[in-house]
Amino acid sequence: MIWILRQLVACALGVSLGWTTTASAAEIDYARHVKPVLQARCYACHGALKQESGLRLDTVEFARRGGDSGAAIEPGDAAASLLVERISADDASLRMPPEGEPLSAAQIDVIRDWIAAGAPAPSDEKPERDPSDHWAFKPPVPPALPTAINADWVRTPIDAFISAEHVSRGLTPQPPADKRLWLRRVTLDLIGLPPTADEQGAFLADDSADAYEKVVERLLASPHYGERWGRHWMDIWRYSDWWGLGAEVRNSQKHIWHWRDWIIESLNADLGYDEMLRQMLAADELYPNDLERLRAGGFLARQYFKFNRTSWLDETIEHTSKAMLGLTFNCAKCHDHKYDPISHEDYYRLRAVFEPHQIRTEQVAGELDFERDGIPRAFDCNLEAVTHIHVRGDDRTPDTSRAIEPGIPSFLPQADWHIEAVSLPAESYAPGLRPYILEGQLQAADKKIAEARASIELVRAELNKSEEAARLATTSGMEPSAEVLQGVAHAQWAMAAAEKSRTATEAVIPSLQARAAADRARFAEPPAENAAALARAAVAAERALAIATAAEAVAKAELAHAQAAEDKKAAEEKLNAARQAFENAQKLAAESSEEYTPLPGALKTLESNLEDEQSRQKPFPRTSTGRRTALARWLTDPANPLPARVAMNHLWSRHLGRPLVATVFDFGRNGAAPSHPELLDWLAVEFIEHGWSMKHMHRMIVLSNTYRMNSSAAGATEENLARDEENKFYWRANPVRMEAQSVRDSLLHLAGELDQTLGGPSIPTQDETSRRRSIYFIQSHNDHQTFLETFDDAMVRECYRRSESIVPQQALALANSPLAAGMAGKIAARLNAASPEQSDEDFARAAFVLILAEEPTADELSVCREALAALVSAATAQNHSNPSVQARTNLVHALLNHNDFVTVR
C-alpha cells in the first residue's frame, strides 16, 4: 500500500520513482529517480538559466561544487548535505523550492538515499544547454533537402522531409486519396465550403497534368478564402466583439468588425504576414491617415478592459507574445521566467512599449454617431506615461525608484531595434480636417434645416387655424371664448419657438464652415498667416450659434410655461434657467477669444471608469512615441527566429491536422520540441523568402503528396501500425473534424441558401434567419451562437488551437435543429430539381456525391433503396402530401448526420 501511495504521489508530480520501499539504496538510479525531480523543481533557479546563490544543480559535479553557501551535497552523508536540509526544512522561508508545493516525502527520501549511497552519477553527465542555444531562439537556416528518400513519391520539397522520416523509420505512405475526396478536403481547407457537384464533375473530367494546381488557384482566388483563413487567424488573435454590462462597453470595442473585415481583405489580397503584424501593432504610426489600414488597430483595441489598466496591458503583452512570438512572456510578470531567459524586468520593458497607447474611434464617412459606426484603433495618448516594475507582479506595489525603458529580451536578435518618435500628419491628430467630416456635418445640418422649415409650415397652419377660429367668432358678433384665445396664444408661442429653432439650425452651417476654415489654417504646416483671424471668426460664429440655440431654448421654455397647468413652478424654473443661459451666451459673445471647438472626427475611449469627460476631450497628441513601430519592425525582421516559425506551425496544423510543435503558443524551453525541425525551418525560410505570402505556402502544402494521401489506415502495413500508430510521422493524412463555422456554412451552401455577401457589421447571435457566413455572427464572452457553440466554437479569451469534443448535443443538433432539418429539405429539393425523373438509386448516389463527396458502395445503395421504400410507406401511412419527397428529404437528413459529413478526410 505504501508503495502504491508513493507511486500515486509521484505521478501527480510528474515524476516516476521506479523503486520500491524494499529496494536497497544501491538500486536507486540517478538518471531515472533523482535527476527528473531536480529538473522539474530546481533547475529553474539552479540551472543554466539562473544560478541563485551561485548554485547549479543540473549536474552532480555542480552540486558537489556548490554555491555561495558551500557544497550542496556531501556524498555518503545525507544528513550533512545542504540540499537535503533545505528541501526538508519545516520553515517555509528556508525550504526549497520556494514556490509551489514542497517536495513529497517520497521524493525527499529518494534524494536522501541516493546521497547516502555516495551520489553516484554518469561520468559523462552533460549540463543543461545554454538557454540561448535553444532551437527556437536561433534564426532558421534553409536546411539541405534530404536525399535518403523515396524519390518517386516526392512532389514538393515538403515531401522530401516527410519521406526521409518514412525511410528512416520503415514506414510506407498510404496511396493518394480519391480525387473527389481530395477535392472536398482542399476545398473545405481553403474556403471552408464543400465542393458542388459541378465542381466535382469538372475536376474528375480534367485529366491535365495541372488539374490539381488549377483547383488550388481557383480556391485561393475566391473571396471565401479570406473568410475561411480569417477565422483561423481570428482565433489566434483573439477576435471578440465588445461585451460589458447592458450597453456599457467593458471589454473590446464597438464596431470591432472593421478589424475582422481588414483581416479578410488582407488575406484575399495576400498581404504579407509580416506587414499584417506591423499594421496590427502600429498602423497608427506607420499609416496614421490611412483609414483602411487603421482598421488593423483593432488587434490592440480588442484588448481593452475598462476597469484595470494593468489587466488590459497584461493581456496585450501575453497574447502579443504568444500569438506572434510563441513565447509565454506572461510568466515573467511576477518573477524571472523559470524556463526562458526572460527576466522580470524584460516583462516591464515590453510593457513600456505599450504603456502610452490608448483607444479611440475614428468617424467614418456618412455617419456622425459613434454608437452606430466608427473604426476603433490604437493611438499613443499619454506620451509621458512611466512604467515601473510591479513587485511580485502586484500593481499596488510598484517600484517607483526607477523608470523602465522600453525594450526587448537580449537573448533574441536586436538587429532592427530602435525607437524614433513619429511626427503625425494634421489629419491624424486633428481628424476633423478630413473632408468627409465637414461634408457629413453640413449634410446633417441641411437635413435639420429642412426639418425646421417644414415644422414652421406645420405650426403656421395651426396658427392660421386658431386665428381663423377667433376671427369667425368676432365677425359673428360673439366674443371669442377663452379656449379659442388660449389656442391662439399657444399657437403664437409655438410659432415663435419654431422660428427660433429654424434660426438656430441655420446658424449651424456658418459655425461649421468657420470652424473648418480655422482648423485648416491652424493645423497647416506652417500655420496660415490669417490663422488668428480665422480663429476669432470661428469663435464668433460658434458663439452666435450658442446665442441662437439659447434663444431657441427660451422660446421653447416660454411655450412650455404657457401650456403648463395651474402649478407653473417647475415650468417657471426652467424658463428662468433658459433666460439666464441666454444672458450668459450674450455676455460670452462680447469676450475676445481664439479658442473655438475644432470639428470632431474621432472619440477617445474612456481610459478607465474613473476618467471624466473633460479628460476624454483633451486634444490628441501631435506625435507618437514610435515604440510600437520599433516593436513591429523588430518582430518582423527576418533575423527574428520566431514569428515565421510560429505562423508556419499554425498553417501546417490547420492543413495537416497536427502541429509540428504541439505547444503552438510556447516555443520556449518548456514547450514541446518540433517533430520535424528541419521541415519547420524550411517552411519558415521559404515563407520569408517569398514575401511572407501565405498563399504561396498554401500551394506548397496542399499540392504535396504528404497532403494528398488517403487518411484511412485500411490496408496499412503492419510496420506502420506498430511503429507509428498515432501517425506522428505522416504516413497517412489525418482526418479532421470540421470546425463549427464550416459545419453550419456547409449546410447552407449545399442547400443553395448561403448569403455570400462579404463584410459588414456583426450579426446578432439570436438571428436564426440569417444566411450569412458564420464568421459574421457576433462572438464575445457573453454572446455565442448556439449552433456554433455546440460544435466547439472558438473561445474568445484564448484559442490558439481549438478543442474537439464528441458530445451527444452535436448529434442532436444535426438530427433535430431547425437549421439541419430545413437545409435537408432544400438539399433534397435541389437534387430532385436537377433530375426530376431520377430513380431512388440515382437520387441516393447524387446525395452521397454532393454531401459526402464519395460514390456509395453497392451495399450502401442497397440500404438506401430499402430505406427509401420504407420511408415512402411510412409517409403514405401518415397521409403526407408527397411521400417520395419526404422520404428523400429524410435520406438527405440521415447523410447530414453521417460522421463523414462533419469529418474532413
GROMACS .gro file of C-alpha atoms in nm, residues 89-502:
model
  414
   89ALA     CA    1   1.303   2.225   0.608
   90ASP     CA    2   0.984   2.288   0.804
   91ASP     CA    3   1.034   2.667   0.789
   92ALA     CA    4   0.872   2.784   0.464
   93SER     CA    5   1.120   3.077   0.444
   94LEU     CA    6   1.410   2.829   0.428
   95ARG     CA    7   1.251   2.541   0.240
   96MET     CA    8   1.336   2.481  -0.123
   97PRO     CA    9   1.190   2.510  -0.376
   98PRO     CA   10   1.045   2.840  -0.251
   99GLU     CA   11   0.740   2.831  -0.480
  100GLY     CA   12   0.477   2.568  -0.533
  101GLU     CA   13   0.423   2.258  -0.327
  102PRO     CA   14   0.718   2.122  -0.127
  103LEU     CA   15   0.878   1.803  -0.249
  104SER     CA   16   0.692   1.493  -0.140
  105ALA     CA   17   0.826   1.264   0.130
  106ALA     CA   18   0.895   1.003  -0.138
  107GLN     CA   19   1.100   1.247  -0.343
  108ILE     CA   20   1.298   1.363  -0.040
  109ASP     CA   21   1.365   1.001   0.061
  110VAL     CA   22   1.499   0.907  -0.280
  111ILE     CA   23   1.735   1.209  -0.286
  112ARG     CA   24   1.848   1.134   0.072
  113ASP     CA   25   1.913   0.766  -0.003
  114TRP     CA   26   2.095   0.850  -0.327
  115ILE     CA   27   2.331   1.087  -0.142
  116ALA     CA   28   2.379   0.831   0.133
  117ALA     CA   29   2.482   0.581  -0.134
  118GLY     CA   30   2.759   0.817  -0.246
  119ALA     CA   31   2.563   1.021  -0.500
  120PRO     CA   32   2.665   0.805  -0.796
  121ALA     CA   33   2.617   0.965  -1.139
  122PRO     CA   34   2.719   0.901  -1.500
  123SER     CA   35   3.075   1.006  -1.569
  124ASP     CA   36   2.972   1.177  -1.891
  125GLU     CA   37   2.680   1.376  -1.748
  126LYS     CA   38   2.621   1.688  -1.952
  127PRO     CA   39   2.492   2.016  -1.807
  128GLU     CA   40   2.182   2.190  -1.934
  129ARG     CA   41   2.235   2.361  -2.266
  130ASP     CA   42   2.277   2.735  -2.268
  131PRO     CA   43   1.921   2.874  -2.284
  132SER     CA   44   2.015   3.099  -2.575
  133ASP     CA   45   2.119   2.784  -2.762
  134HIS     CA   46   1.758   2.662  -2.765
  135TRP     CA   47   1.646   2.563  -3.116
  136ALA     CA   48   1.368   2.822  -3.138
  137PHE     CA   49   1.599   3.111  -3.042
  138LYS     CA   50   1.829   3.054  -3.338
  139PRO     CA   51   1.736   3.205  -3.675
  140PRO     CA   52   1.611   2.936  -3.913
  141VAL     CA   53   1.852   2.846  -4.190
  142PRO     CA   54   1.745   2.665  -4.507
  143PRO     CA   55   1.833   2.300  -4.448
  144ALA     CA   56   1.954   2.087  -4.734
  145LEU     CA   57   1.681   1.867  -4.874
  146PRO     CA   58   1.715   1.508  -4.751
  147THR     CA   59   1.848   1.261  -5.006
  148ALA     CA   60   1.765   0.930  -4.835
  149ILE     CA   61   1.411   0.940  -4.966
  150ASN     CA   62   1.161   0.768  -5.190
  151ALA     CA   63   1.228   0.994  -5.486
  152ASP     CA   64   0.927   0.869  -5.681
  153TRP     CA   65   0.697   0.983  -5.402
  154VAL     CA   66   0.835   1.335  -5.366
  155ARG     CA   67   0.627   1.602  -5.538
  156THR     CA   68   0.735   1.915  -5.345
  157PRO     CA   69   1.028   1.986  -5.107
  158ILE     CA   70   0.790   1.920  -4.818
  159ASP     CA   71   0.761   1.560  -4.930
  160ALA     CA   72   1.139   1.516  -4.914
  161PHE     CA   73   1.141   1.586  -4.540
  162ILE     CA   74   0.842   1.361  -4.475
  163SER     CA   75   0.979   1.084  -4.698
  164ALA     CA   76   1.311   1.091  -4.515
  165GLU     CA   77   1.126   1.009  -4.192
  166HIS     CA   78   0.934   0.732  -4.369
  167VAL     CA   79   1.255   0.575  -4.493
  168SER     CA   80   1.442   0.606  -4.164
  169ARG     CA   81   1.151   0.460  -3.966
  170GLY     CA   82   1.047   0.192  -4.210
  171LEU     CA   83   0.708   0.347  -4.284
  172THR     CA   84   0.515   0.314  -4.608
  173PRO     CA   85   0.298   0.609  -4.714
  174GLN     CA   86  -0.064   0.544  -4.792
  175PRO     CA   87  -0.176   0.585  -5.155
  176PRO     CA   88  -0.330   0.914  -5.273
  177ALA     CA   89  -0.685   0.993  -5.173
  178ASP     CA   90  -0.960   0.956  -5.428
  179LYS     CA   91  -0.974   1.268  -5.647
  180ARG     CA   92  -1.322   1.351  -5.525
  181LEU     CA   93  -1.220   1.316  -5.162
  182TRP     CA   94  -0.908   1.530  -5.215
  183LEU     CA   95  -1.123   1.796  -5.377
  184ARG     CA   96  -1.354   1.802  -5.074
  185ARG     CA   97  -1.055   1.818  -4.841
  186VAL     CA   98  -0.880   2.104  -5.016
  187THR     CA   99  -1.200   2.299  -5.080
  188LEU     CA  100  -1.301   2.284  -4.716
  189ASP     CA  101  -0.944   2.367  -4.612
  190LEU     CA  102  -0.908   2.672  -4.833
  191ILE     CA  103  -1.255   2.826  -4.844
  192GLY     CA  104  -1.445   2.643  -4.567
  193LEU     CA  105  -1.718   2.514  -4.802
  194PRO     CA  106  -1.768   2.176  -4.969
  195PRO     CA  107  -1.736   2.143  -5.348
  196THR     CA  108  -2.052   2.147  -5.555
  197ALA     CA  109  -2.150   1.855  -5.776
  198ASP     CA  110  -2.048   2.057  -6.083
  199GLU     CA  111  -1.706   2.131  -5.934
  200GLN     CA  112  -1.659   1.763  -5.859
  201GLY     CA  113  -1.758   1.666  -6.210
  202ALA     CA  114  -1.526   1.919  -6.370
  203PHE     CA  115  -1.230   1.804  -6.162
  204LEU     CA  116  -1.292   1.437  -6.231
  205ALA     CA  117  -1.310   1.510  -6.603
  206ASP     CA  118  -0.986   1.710  -6.602
  207ASP     CA  119  -0.700   1.474  -6.688
  208SER     CA  120  -0.447   1.750  -6.749
  209ALA     CA  121  -0.114   1.748  -6.570
  210ASP     CA  122  -0.201   2.065  -6.379
  211ALA     CA  123  -0.557   1.969  -6.281
  212TYR     CA  124  -0.476   1.991  -5.907
  213GLU     CA  125  -0.296   2.320  -5.949
  214LYS     CA  126  -0.593   2.475  -6.128
  215VAL     CA  127  -0.822   2.380  -5.841
  216VAL     CA  128  -0.589   2.535  -5.587
  217GLU     CA  129  -0.555   2.858  -5.785
  218ARG     CA  130  -0.931   2.884  -5.822
  219LEU     CA  131  -0.980   2.840  -5.448
  220LEU     CA  132  -0.705   3.084  -5.350
  221ALA     CA  133  -0.861   3.344  -5.580
  222SER     CA  134  -1.202   3.303  -5.416
  223PRO     CA  135  -1.313   3.579  -5.176
  224HIS     CA  136  -1.422   3.296  -4.948
  225TYR     CA  137  -1.054   3.212  -4.890
  226GLY     CA  138  -1.018   3.526  -4.676
  227GLU     CA  139  -1.327   3.432  -4.477
  228ARG     CA  140  -1.203   3.080  -4.411
  229TRP     CA  141  -0.849   3.174  -4.311
  230GLY     CA  142  -0.963   3.495  -4.149
  231ARG     CA  143  -1.149   3.284  -3.896
  232HIS     CA  144  -0.833   3.080  -3.826
  233TRP     CA  145  -0.629   3.393  -3.754
  234MET     CA  146  -0.915   3.549  -3.560
  235ASP     CA  147  -0.889   3.252  -3.325
  236ILE     CA  148  -0.517   3.312  -3.274
  237TRP     CA  149  -0.550   3.690  -3.245
  238ARG     CA  150  -0.844   3.661  -3.001
  239TYR     CA  151  -1.106   3.839  -3.206
  240SER     CA  152  -1.406   3.936  -2.995
  241ASP     CA  153  -1.695   4.174  -3.033
  242TRP     CA  154  -1.748   4.404  -2.736
  243TRP     CA  155  -1.909   4.292  -2.414
  244GLY     CA  156  -1.989   4.451  -2.082
  245LEU     CA  157  -2.297   4.515  -1.875
  246GLY     CA  158  -2.601   4.628  -2.070
  247ALA     CA  159  -2.483   4.900  -2.308
  248GLU     CA  160  -2.164   4.962  -2.110
  249VAL     CA  161  -1.850   4.863  -2.300
  250ARG     CA  162  -1.614   4.692  -2.059
  251ASN     CA  163  -1.415   4.472  -2.296
  252SER     CA  164  -1.308   4.509  -2.658
  253GLN     CA  165  -1.478   4.787  -2.859
  254LYS     CA  166  -1.791   4.850  -3.056
  255HIS     CA  167  -1.755   4.816  -3.434
  256ILE     CA  168  -1.452   4.588  -3.394
  257TRP     CA  169  -1.587   4.412  -3.704
  258HIS     CA  170  -1.385   4.663  -3.908
  259TRP     CA  171  -1.074   4.474  -3.792
  260ARG     CA  172  -1.236   4.145  -3.896
  261ASP     CA  173  -1.303   4.284  -4.243
  262TRP     CA  174  -0.944   4.409  -4.265
  263ILE     CA  175  -0.821   4.057  -4.187
  264ILE     CA  176  -1.039   3.903  -4.457
  265GLU     CA  177  -0.945   4.163  -4.717
  266SER     CA  178  -0.574   4.141  -4.633
  267LEU     CA  179  -0.572   3.764  -4.672
  268ASN     CA  180  -0.759   3.781  -5.002
  269ALA     CA  181  -0.504   4.035  -5.128
  270ASP     CA  182  -0.221   3.810  -4.999
  271LEU     CA  183  -0.079   4.093  -4.792
  272GLY     CA  184   0.244   3.968  -4.639
  273TYR     CA  185   0.206   3.818  -4.293
  274ASP     CA  186   0.487   4.043  -4.172
  275GLU     CA  187   0.302   4.351  -4.292
  276MET     CA  188  -0.017   4.229  -4.127
  277LEU     CA  189   0.165   4.207  -3.793
  278ARG     CA  190   0.318   4.552  -3.840
  279GLN     CA  191  -0.016   4.710  -3.915
  280MET     CA  192  -0.188   4.541  -3.621
  281LEU     CA  193   0.077   4.670  -3.383
  282ALA     CA  194   0.148   5.012  -3.528
  283ALA     CA  195  -0.072   5.117  -3.822
  284ASP     CA  196  -0.141   5.445  -3.641
  285GLU     CA  197   0.230   5.529  -3.655
  286LEU     CA  198   0.312   5.373  -3.993
  287TYR     CA  199  -0.002   5.488  -4.179
  288PRO     CA  200  -0.158   5.749  -3.949
  289ASN     CA  201  -0.407   5.885  -4.202
  290ASP     CA  202  -0.497   5.567  -4.390
  291LEU     CA  203  -0.834   5.457  -4.253
  292GLU     CA  204  -0.823   5.127  -4.442
  293ARG     CA  205  -0.501   5.027  -4.269
  294LEU     CA  206  -0.601   5.183  -3.937
  295ARG     CA  207  -0.866   4.911  -3.913
  296ALA     CA  208  -0.579   4.675  -3.824
  297GLY     CA  209  -0.553   4.860  -3.492
  298GLY     CA  210  -0.849   4.652  -3.381
  299PHE     CA  211  -0.593   4.397  -3.256
  300LEU     CA  212  -0.498   4.635  -2.974
  301ALA     CA  213  -0.849   4.778  -2.938
  302ARG     CA  214  -0.978   4.428  -2.869
  303GLN     CA  215  -0.753   4.404  -2.560
  304TYR     CA  216  -0.934   4.699  -2.396
  305PHE     CA  217  -1.056   4.648  -2.040
  306LYS     CA  218  -1.226   4.940  -1.873
  307PHE     CA  219  -1.166   4.872  -1.506
  308ASN     CA  220  -0.795   4.794  -1.476
  309ARG     CA  221  -0.517   4.927  -1.696
  310THR     CA  222  -0.274   4.664  -1.572
  311SER     CA  223  -0.510   4.380  -1.663
  312TRP     CA  224  -0.551   4.543  -2.005
  313LEU     CA  225  -0.175   4.564  -2.063
  314ASP     CA  226  -0.114   4.218  -1.915
  315GLU     CA  227  -0.341   4.066  -2.179
  316THR     CA  228  -0.182   4.276  -2.451
  317ILE     CA  229   0.164   4.153  -2.356
  318GLU     CA  230   0.061   3.793  -2.305
  319HIS     CA  231  -0.126   3.748  -2.628
  320THR     CA  232   0.101   3.956  -2.848
  321SER     CA  233   0.391   3.737  -2.740
  322LYS     CA  234   0.201   3.409  -2.761
  323ALA     CA  235   0.039   3.482  -3.097
  324MET     CA  236   0.334   3.645  -3.274
  325LEU     CA  237   0.643   3.513  -3.096
  326GLY     CA  238   0.529   3.185  -2.947
  327LEU     CA  239   0.665   3.290  -2.607
  328THR     CA  240   0.499   3.294  -2.266
  329PHE     CA  241   0.611   3.643  -2.163
  330ASN     CA  242   0.331   3.646  -1.906
  331CYS     CA  243   0.531   3.405  -1.690
  332ALA     CA  244   0.775   3.688  -1.616
  333LYS     CA  245   0.513   3.927  -1.478
  334CYS     CA  246   0.586   3.834  -1.116
  335HIS     CA  247   0.943   3.699  -1.135
  336ASP     CA  248   1.207   3.593  -1.382
  337HIS     CA  249   1.080   3.333  -1.628
  338LYS     CA  250   1.151   2.985  -1.495
  339TYR     CA  251   1.247   2.834  -1.830
  340ASP     CA  252   1.325   3.104  -2.084
  341PRO     CA  253   1.581   3.385  -2.050
  342ILE     CA  254   1.309   3.647  -1.997
  343SER     CA  255   1.368   3.848  -1.683
  344HIS     CA  256   1.114   4.018  -1.461
  345GLU     CA  257   1.248   4.347  -1.596
  346ASP     CA  258   1.212   4.228  -1.957
  347TYR     CA  259   0.839   4.192  -1.897
  348TYR     CA  260   0.810   4.556  -1.792
  349ARG     CA  261   1.036   4.670  -2.075
  350LEU     CA  262   0.779   4.520  -2.311
  351ARG     CA  263   0.501   4.681  -2.109
  352ALA     CA  264   0.678   5.015  -2.157
  353VAL     CA  265   0.642   4.967  -2.533
  354PHE     CA  266   0.263   4.960  -2.493
  355GLU     CA  267   0.236   5.196  -2.192
  356PRO     CA  268   0.143   5.520  -2.378
  357HIS     CA  269  -0.127   5.375  -2.602
  358GLN     CA  270  -0.499   5.414  -2.563
  359ILE     CA  271  -0.800   5.353  -2.788
  360ARG     CA  272  -1.011   5.588  -2.994
  361THR     CA  273  -1.279   5.552  -3.261
  362GLU     CA  274  -1.249   5.725  -3.597
  363GLN     CA  275  -1.559   5.872  -3.756
  364VAL     CA  276  -1.644   5.709  -4.088
  365ALA     CA  277  -1.791   5.881  -4.391
  366GLY     CA  278  -2.167   5.924  -4.375
  367GLU     CA  279  -2.205   5.853  -4.004
  368LEU     CA  280  -2.185   6.111  -3.724
  369ASP     CA  281  -2.299   5.883  -3.441
  370PHE     CA  282  -2.012   5.683  -3.289
  371GLU     CA  283  -2.266   5.445  -3.139
  372ARG     CA  284  -2.374   5.339  -3.487
  373ASP     CA  285  -2.036   5.310  -3.657
  374GLY     CA  286  -1.670   5.404  -3.640
  375ILE     CA  287  -1.325   5.247  -3.665
  376PRO     CA  288  -1.176   5.154  -3.326
  377ARG     CA  289  -0.797   5.168  -3.318
  378ALA     CA  290  -0.494   5.235  -3.102
  379PHE     CA  291  -0.300   5.559  -3.067
  380ASP     CA  292  -0.033   5.690  -2.833
  381CYS     CA  293  -0.219   5.916  -2.595
  382ASN     CA  294  -0.018   5.956  -2.276
  383LEU     CA  295   0.330   6.019  -2.411
  384GLU     CA  296   0.484   6.080  -2.071
  385ALA     CA  297   0.340   5.768  -1.906
  386VAL     CA  298   0.607   5.596  -1.696
  387THR     CA  299   0.650   5.222  -1.646
  388HIS     CA  300   0.756   5.081  -1.312
  389ILE     CA  301   0.823   4.722  -1.213
  390HIS     CA  302   0.541   4.580  -1.004
  391VAL     CA  303   0.694   4.398  -0.710
  392ARG     CA  304   0.588   4.032  -0.740
  393GLY     CA  305   0.355   4.141  -1.018
  394ASP     CA  306   0.128   4.338  -0.784
  395ASP     CA  307   0.028   4.672  -0.939
  396ARG     CA  308  -0.044   4.802  -0.588
  397THR     CA  309   0.328   4.789  -0.506
  398PRO     CA  310   0.519   4.949  -0.793
  399ASP     CA  311   0.890   5.011  -0.753
  400THR     CA  312   0.889   5.385  -0.817
  401SER     CA  313   1.263   5.422  -0.758
  402ARG     CA  314   1.331   5.394  -1.132
  403ALA     CA  315   1.152   5.414  -1.463
  404ILE     CA  316   1.174   5.120  -1.701
  405GLU     CA  317   1.274   5.195  -2.058
  406PRO     CA  318   1.102   5.013  -2.347
  407GLY     CA  319   1.294   4.719  -2.486
  408ILE     CA  320   1.310   4.355  -2.587
  409PRO     CA  321   1.482   4.048  -2.441
  410SER     CA  322   1.855   4.044  -2.501
  411PHE     CA  323   1.862   3.674  -2.590
  412LEU     CA  324   1.683   3.744  -2.920
  413PRO     CA  325   1.850   3.927  -3.212
  414GLN     CA  326   1.850   4.303  -3.169
  415ALA     CA  327   1.904   4.372  -3.541
  416ASP     CA  328   1.634   4.631  -3.608
  417TRP     CA  329   1.556   4.754  -3.258
  418HIS     CA  330   1.550   5.131  -3.248
  419ILE     CA  331   1.286   5.380  -3.137
  420GLU     CA  332   1.218   5.705  -3.319
  421ALA     CA  333   0.933   5.938  -3.230
  422VAL     CA  334   0.678   5.981  -3.508
  423SER     CA  335   0.553   6.324  -3.617
  424LEU     CA  336   0.191   6.275  -3.712
  425PRO     CA  337   0.010   6.445  -4.002
  426ALA     CA  338  -0.252   6.703  -3.909
  427GLU     CA  339  -0.547   6.486  -4.009
  428SER     CA  340  -0.432   6.224  -3.757
  429TYR     CA  341  -0.424   6.450  -3.450
  430ALA     CA  342  -0.698   6.677  -3.587
  431PRO     CA  343  -0.926   6.423  -3.759
  432GLY     CA  344  -1.194   6.685  -3.816
  433LEU     CA  345  -0.979   6.807  -4.107
  434ARG     CA  346  -1.076   6.508  -4.315
  435PRO     CA  347  -1.303   6.645  -4.591
  436TYR     CA  348  -1.582   6.397  -4.530
  437ILE     CA  349  -1.618   6.518  -4.171
  438LEU     CA  350  -1.731   6.867  -4.278
  439GLU     CA  351  -1.936   6.722  -4.563
  440GLY     CA  352  -2.120   6.492  -4.325
  441GLN     CA  353  -2.181   6.769  -4.074
  442LEU     CA  354  -2.313   7.004  -4.344
  443GLN     CA  355  -2.542   6.736  -4.485
  444ALA     CA  356  -2.681   6.669  -4.138
  445ALA     CA  357  -2.728   7.043  -4.084
  446ASP     CA  358  -2.906   7.081  -4.417
  447LYS     CA  359  -3.140   6.799  -4.319
  448LYS     CA  360  -3.221   6.964  -3.987
  449ILE     CA  361  -3.278   7.299  -4.155
  450ALA     CA  362  -3.523   7.137  -4.395
  451GLU     CA  363  -3.698   6.972  -4.100
  452ALA     CA  364  -3.712   7.304  -3.911
  453ARG     CA  365  -3.858   7.484  -4.210
  454ALA     CA  366  -4.115   7.208  -4.261
  455SER     CA  367  -4.202   7.231  -3.892
  456ILE     CA  368  -4.262   7.605  -3.929
  457GLU     CA  369  -4.513   7.540  -4.203
  458LEU     CA  370  -4.699   7.292  -3.983
  459VAL     CA  371  -4.701   7.535  -3.689
  460ARG     CA  372  -4.805   7.819  -3.918
  461ALA     CA  373  -5.102   7.611  -4.037
  462GLU     CA  374  -5.204   7.556  -3.673
  463LEU     CA  375  -5.164   7.928  -3.600
  464ASN     CA  376  -5.374   8.020  -3.905
  465LYS     CA  377  -5.637   7.773  -3.794
  466SER     CA  378  -5.650   7.923  -3.441
  467GLU     CA  379  -5.658   8.278  -3.569
  468GLU     CA  380  -5.935   8.188  -3.817
  469ALA     CA  381  -6.144   8.047  -3.530
  470ALA     CA  382  -6.103   8.372  -3.340
  471ARG     CA  383  -6.186   8.582  -3.648
  472LEU     CA  384  -6.501   8.383  -3.717
  473ALA     CA  385  -6.616   8.431  -3.360
  474THR     CA  386  -6.557   8.806  -3.386
  475THR     CA  387  -6.735   8.851  -3.722
  476SER     CA  388  -7.035   8.667  -3.591
  477GLY     CA  389  -7.070   8.928  -3.322
  478MET     CA  390  -6.956   8.695  -3.047
  479GLU     CA  391  -6.662   8.731  -2.816
  480PRO     CA  392  -6.406   8.453  -2.879
  481SER     CA  393  -6.411   8.204  -2.597
  482ALA     CA  394  -6.123   8.180  -2.354
  483GLU     CA  395  -6.038   7.843  -2.503
  484VAL     CA  396  -6.012   7.993  -2.853
  485LEU     CA  397  -5.799   8.282  -2.730
  486GLN     CA  398  -5.577   8.045  -2.540
  487GLY     CA  399  -5.536   7.838  -2.857
  488VAL     CA  400  -5.423   8.148  -3.047
  489ALA     CA  401  -5.176   8.241  -2.774
  490HIS     CA  402  -5.030   7.892  -2.762
  491ALA     CA  403  -5.002   7.880  -3.140
  492GLN     CA  404  -4.817   8.212  -3.136
  493TRP     CA  405  -4.576   8.081  -2.871
  494ALA     CA  406  -4.528   7.766  -3.082
  495MET     CA  407  -4.464   7.980  -3.390
  496ALA     CA  408  -4.202   8.184  -3.207
  497ALA     CA  409  -4.033   7.864  -3.086
  498ALA     CA  410  -4.035   7.714  -3.438
  499GLU     CA  411  -3.881   8.029  -3.585
  500LYS     CA  412  -3.612   8.035  -3.317
  501SER     CA  413  -3.545   7.667  -3.389
  502ARG     CA  414  -3.503   7.743  -3.760
   0.00000   0.00000   0.00000
